Amino acid sequence: MPTCTTSDGVSLHYTDEGSGSPIVLIPGFAASVETWELQRGALTEAGHRVLALDRRGHGGSESTTWGLRMSRHGKDLHNFLATLDLSDVVLVGGSMGAGSIWAYCDLFGDGRARGIVTVDQTPRMLNGPGWEHGFFGLTAENIGTFFAGGVPHTGRGLKPEVTAERLTRLVERLGRPPEQADWRPMAPLLQDHAAQDWRDVITRLTVPSLFLAGHDSQVWPWSHATAAASLNDRAEALILDDCGHAMNIDQADQVGTAIARFAGALR
């Protein structure tokens, strides 16, 4: 399996298939590149080179006891793009994967990007005055303990059994459940992720952005996408009905189509 090495010596696994203008898929917290399996084929058929990156501690990439912060994940993405000499790339991040993209752009700019797609990730998880589009129930008063047991169930949005049923399609495609990392060694990363506010980064992006949101997300209101898109004149939002936080599983075909249309319009 192909790998690249970061500036601090960590081996990152990735997949690479197809030819054409590049799209890089980045999965969310504890998820692996396998969670993009239902989109990869459609995107290669649409004429793209499709790469998917396992972030450190995820999937086939090396785990570390250091670098458990979003800024390091942003630099890892920079190392990956530079090593493969990728440019004019459409960056696609699911959940925390979107945070990795914003961290990269914050540190290195968006010069290698042609466009950015974020998949159900609010730019600020913390709720507060003027921002009620964060993680359900997360406030400045409880952020220190809110994620002590991992990502909590909120009782909101699409029922877990519905997503579990829709996961069957991915399991059948892979021949087994997708690989999932143990969240506990990466608890500091989750905490760092929850404390970020990427709105100023979004404001300064110079490339088009598409903010996807699940209307029935279990973790935050879909309004985060429209609120984020309002921060930049080159941004747009798309809300998918009957769809939870795991958008690339709940509405796999619609997500693939949305990414392909967005990328195609940039050519």
Coordinates of C-alpha atoms in Angstrom, one line a residue:
M1 CA 0.0 0.0 0.0
P2 CA 1.4 3.5 -0.8
T3 CA 2.6 5.7 2.0
C4 CA 4.2 9.0 2.5
T5 CA 6.3 10.3 5.4
T6 CA 5.5 13.5 7.3
S7 CA 8.1 16.1 8.4
D8 CA 8.2 14.4 11.8
G9 CA 8.7 11.0 10.4
V10 CA 5.2 9.5 10.5
S11 CA 4.1 7.1 7.8
L12 CA 0.7 8.0 6.3
H13 CA -1.3 5.5 4.2
Y14 CA -3.3 6.6 1.2
T15 CA -5.0 5.2 -1.8
D16 CA -4.6 6.4 -5.4
E17 CA -6.7 5.5 -8.4
G18 CA -8.0 6.9 -11.6
S19 CA -6.6 9.7 -13.7
G20 CA -7.6 13.3 -14.3
S21 CA -8.0 16.3 -12.0
P22 CA -7.3 15.2 -8.5
I23 CA -9.7 14.9 -5.6
V24 CA -8.4 14.1 -2.1
L25 CA -10.8 12.5 0.4
I26 CA -10.1 12.8 4.1
P27 CA -12.2 10.8 6.6
G28 CA -13.4 11.9 10.0
F29 CA -12.5 11.0 13.6
A30 CA -11.6 7.3 14.0
A31 CA -12.6 6.6 10.4
S32 CA -10.5 5.2 7.6
V33 CA -10.3 5.7 3.9
E34 CA -12.7 2.8 3.6
T35 CA -15.6 5.0 4.5
W36 CA -15.2 6.7 1.1
E37 CA -15.5 3.5 -0.8
L38 CA -19.1 4.3 -2.0
Q39 CA -17.9 7.6 -3.6
R40 CA -14.5 6.6 -5.0
G41 CA -15.8 4.7 -7.9
A42 CA -18.2 7.3 -9.0
L43 CA -15.6 10.0 -8.8
T44 CA -13.0 8.0 -10.9
E45 CA -15.8 7.3 -13.5
A46 CA -16.4 11.1 -13.6
G47 CA -12.8 11.5 -14.8
H48 CA -10.9 12.3 -11.6
R49 CA -7.8 10.9 -10.0
V50 CA -9.1 10.0 -6.5
L51 CA -6.8 9.8 -3.5
A52 CA -7.9 9.1 0.0
L53 CA -5.7 9.8 3.0
D54 CA -5.7 8.1 6.4
R55 CA -4.7 10.7 8.9
R56 CA -2.2 9.8 11.6
G57 CA -3.6 7.3 14.1
H58 CA -6.3 6.3 11.6
G59 CA -6.7 3.4 9.2
G60 CA -3.4 2.1 7.9
S61 CA -1.4 5.2 9.0
E62 CA 1.0 5.1 11.9
S63 CA -0.2 6.0 15.3
T64 CA 1.7 8.4 17.5
T65 CA 1.7 9.8 21.0
W66 CA 2.5 13.3 19.7
G67 CA 0.9 15.6 17.2
L68 CA -2.6 15.0 18.6
R69 CA -3.8 18.4 17.5
M70 CA -5.5 19.9 14.4
S71 CA -2.5 22.0 13.5
R72 CA -0.3 18.9 13.1
H73 CA -3.0 17.3 11.0
G74 CA -3.0 20.3 8.8
K75 CA 0.8 20.1 8.4
D76 CA 0.4 16.3 7.6
L77 CA -1.9 17.3 4.7
H78 CA 0.6 19.8 3.5
N79 CA 3.3 17.1 3.6
F80 CA 1.1 14.7 1.7
L81 CA 0.2 17.2 -1.1
A82 CA 3.8 18.4 -1.4
T83 CA 5.2 14.9 -1.5
L84 CA 2.9 13.9 -4.3
D85 CA 3.2 17.3 -5.9
L86 CA -0.5 17.7 -6.1
S87 CA -2.0 21.0 -7.3
D88 CA -5.4 22.2 -8.5
V89 CA -6.8 19.6 -6.1
V90 CA -10.4 19.4 -4.7
L91 CA -10.0 18.8 -1.0
V92 CA -12.9 16.9 0.5
G93 CA -13.1 16.4 4.3
G94 CA -15.7 14.5 6.3
S95 CA -16.4 15.7 9.8
M96 CA -13.0 16.2 11.5
G97 CA -11.4 15.7 8.1
A98 CA -12.8 19.1 7.2
G99 CA -11.0 20.6 10.2
S100 CA -7.8 19.1 8.8
I101 CA -8.4 21.0 5.6
W102 CA -9.1 24.3 7.4
A103 CA -6.0 23.8 9.5
Y104 CA -3.9 23.2 6.4
C105 CA -5.3 26.4 4.8
D106 CA -4.7 28.4 7.9
L107 CA -1.0 27.4 8.0
F108 CA -0.2 27.2 4.3
G109 CA -2.9 28.9 2.3
D110 CA -5.1 27.4 -0.3
G111 CA -2.7 27.7 -3.2
R112 CA -2.7 24.0 -4.1
A113 CA -6.5 23.8 -3.9
R114 CA -9.0 24.2 -6.7
G115 CA -11.9 23.9 -4.3
I116 CA -13.0 22.6 -0.9
V117 CA -15.9 20.4 0.1
T118 CA -16.7 19.9 3.7
V119 CA -19.1 17.1 4.8
D120 CA -21.2 17.9 7.9
Q121 CA -18.6 19.7 9.9
T122 CA -19.5 22.9 11.7
P123 CA -16.6 25.5 11.7
R124 CA -17.2 26.1 15.4
M125 CA -18.3 23.2 17.7
L126 CA -18.7 25.4 20.8
N127 CA -22.1 27.1 21.2
G128 CA -22.2 30.6 22.5
P129 CA -23.6 34.1 22.0
G130 CA -24.0 34.7 18.2
W131 CA -23.3 31.0 17.3
E132 CA -25.9 28.3 17.9
H133 CA -24.7 26.0 15.2
G134 CA -22.3 23.9 17.3
F135 CA -22.4 20.4 18.8
F136 CA -25.7 19.9 20.5
G137 CA -25.3 20.8 24.2
L138 CA -21.6 21.8 24.0
T139 CA -20.8 25.1 25.9
A140 CA -17.9 26.9 27.4
E141 CA -19.0 25.6 30.8
N142 CA -18.9 21.8 29.9
I143 CA -16.2 21.6 27.2
G144 CA -13.6 20.3 29.6
T145 CA -15.6 17.1 30.3
F146 CA -18.1 16.9 27.4
F147 CA -16.0 14.4 25.4
A148 CA -14.5 12.5 28.3
G149 CA -16.3 9.3 27.1
G150 CA -15.8 9.9 23.5
V151 CA -18.3 11.5 21.1
P152 CA -21.6 11.4 23.1
H153 CA -25.0 10.3 21.8
T154 CA -27.2 13.3 21.6
G155 CA -30.6 11.6 21.0
R156 CA -31.0 14.0 18.1
G157 CA -31.4 13.6 14.4
L158 CA -31.5 10.4 12.3
K159 CA -32.0 7.3 14.4
P160 CA -28.9 5.1 14.9
E161 CA -30.7 2.0 13.5
V162 CA -31.3 3.8 10.2
T163 CA -27.6 4.6 9.8
A164 CA -26.8 1.0 10.8
E165 CA -29.1 -0.3 8.1
R166 CA -27.5 1.9 5.5
L167 CA -24.1 0.9 6.6
T168 CA -24.9 -2.6 5.2
R169 CA -24.2 -1.4 1.7
L170 CA -20.7 -0.4 2.6
V171 CA -20.1 -3.6 4.5
E172 CA -21.2 -5.6 1.5
R173 CA -18.9 -3.6 -0.7
L174 CA -15.9 -4.2 1.6
G175 CA -16.8 -7.7 2.6
R176 CA -16.5 -6.6 6.3
P177 CA -17.2 -3.6 8.5
P178 CA -15.0 -0.6 7.8
E179 CA -11.9 -0.2 9.9
Q180 CA -12.4 2.1 12.9
A181 CA -9.6 3.3 15.2
D182 CA -9.8 3.3 19.0
W183 CA -10.7 6.8 20.0
R184 CA -9.2 6.7 23.4
P185 CA -5.5 7.2 22.5
M186 CA -6.7 10.2 20.3
A187 CA -8.8 11.8 23.0
P188 CA -6.5 14.9 23.0
L189 CA -7.1 15.3 19.3
L190 CA -10.9 15.2 19.8
Q191 CA -10.6 17.8 22.6
D192 CA -8.4 20.1 20.4
H193 CA -10.9 19.7 17.5
A194 CA -13.8 20.7 19.7
A195 CA -12.0 23.9 20.8
Q196 CA -11.4 25.2 17.3
D197 CA -13.1 28.1 15.5
W198 CA -12.4 28.1 11.8
R199 CA -14.6 30.9 10.7
D200 CA -11.8 33.4 10.1
V201 CA -10.1 30.8 7.9
I202 CA -13.3 30.3 5.9
T203 CA -13.6 34.1 5.4
R204 CA -10.1 34.2 3.9
L205 CA -10.4 31.3 1.5
T206 CA -9.8 32.3 -2.2
V207 CA -11.2 29.1 -3.8
P208 CA -14.8 27.9 -4.0
S209 CA -16.2 25.9 -1.1
L210 CA -19.2 23.6 -0.8
F211 CA -20.6 23.0 2.7
L212 CA -22.6 19.8 2.8
A213 CA -24.9 19.1 5.8
G214 CA -27.2 16.3 6.8
H215 CA -30.6 17.7 7.6
D216 CA -30.9 15.1 10.4
S217 CA -27.4 15.2 11.7
Q218 CA -27.1 13.7 15.1
V219 CA -24.3 16.1 16.3
W220 CA -25.3 19.7 15.2
P221 CA -28.0 21.6 13.3
W222 CA -27.8 21.7 9.5
S223 CA -27.8 25.5 9.8
H224 CA -24.0 25.3 10.3
A225 CA -23.6 24.9 6.6
T226 CA -25.6 28.0 5.6
A227 CA -24.0 30.0 8.3
A228 CA -20.5 29.0 7.2
A229 CA -21.3 29.6 3.5
S230 CA -22.4 33.1 4.4
L231 CA -18.8 33.9 5.5
N232 CA -17.4 33.8 1.9
D233 CA -18.8 35.0 -1.4
R234 CA -17.3 31.9 -3.2
A235 CA -19.1 29.4 -0.9
E236 CA -22.4 27.6 -1.1
A237 CA -24.3 25.2 1.0
L238 CA -26.2 22.0 0.2
I239 CA -28.5 20.3 2.7
L240 CA -29.4 16.6 2.1
D241 CA -32.7 15.4 3.5
D242 CA -33.1 12.1 5.4
C243 CA -29.4 12.3 6.2
G244 CA -27.4 12.2 9.4
H245 CA -23.9 13.1 10.2
A246 CA -22.4 10.1 8.3
M247 CA -23.5 11.6 5.0
N248 CA -21.2 9.5 2.8
I249 CA -23.0 6.4 4.2
D250 CA -26.6 7.8 4.8
Q251 CA -26.8 9.3 1.3
A252 CA -23.8 7.8 -0.4
D253 CA -24.9 8.4 -4.0
Q254 CA -26.1 12.0 -3.4
V255 CA -22.8 12.9 -1.7
G256 CA -20.8 11.4 -4.6
T257 CA -22.9 13.3 -7.1
A258 CA -22.6 16.6 -5.2
I259 CA -18.8 16.2 -5.0
A260 CA -18.5 15.3 -8.7
R261 CA -20.8 18.2 -9.8
F262 CA -18.8 20.7 -7.7
A263 CA -15.5 19.4 -9.0
G264 CA -16.7 19.3 -12.6
A265 CA -17.9 22.9 -12.4
L266 CA -14.4 24.0 -11.4
R267 CA -12.7 22.8 -14.6

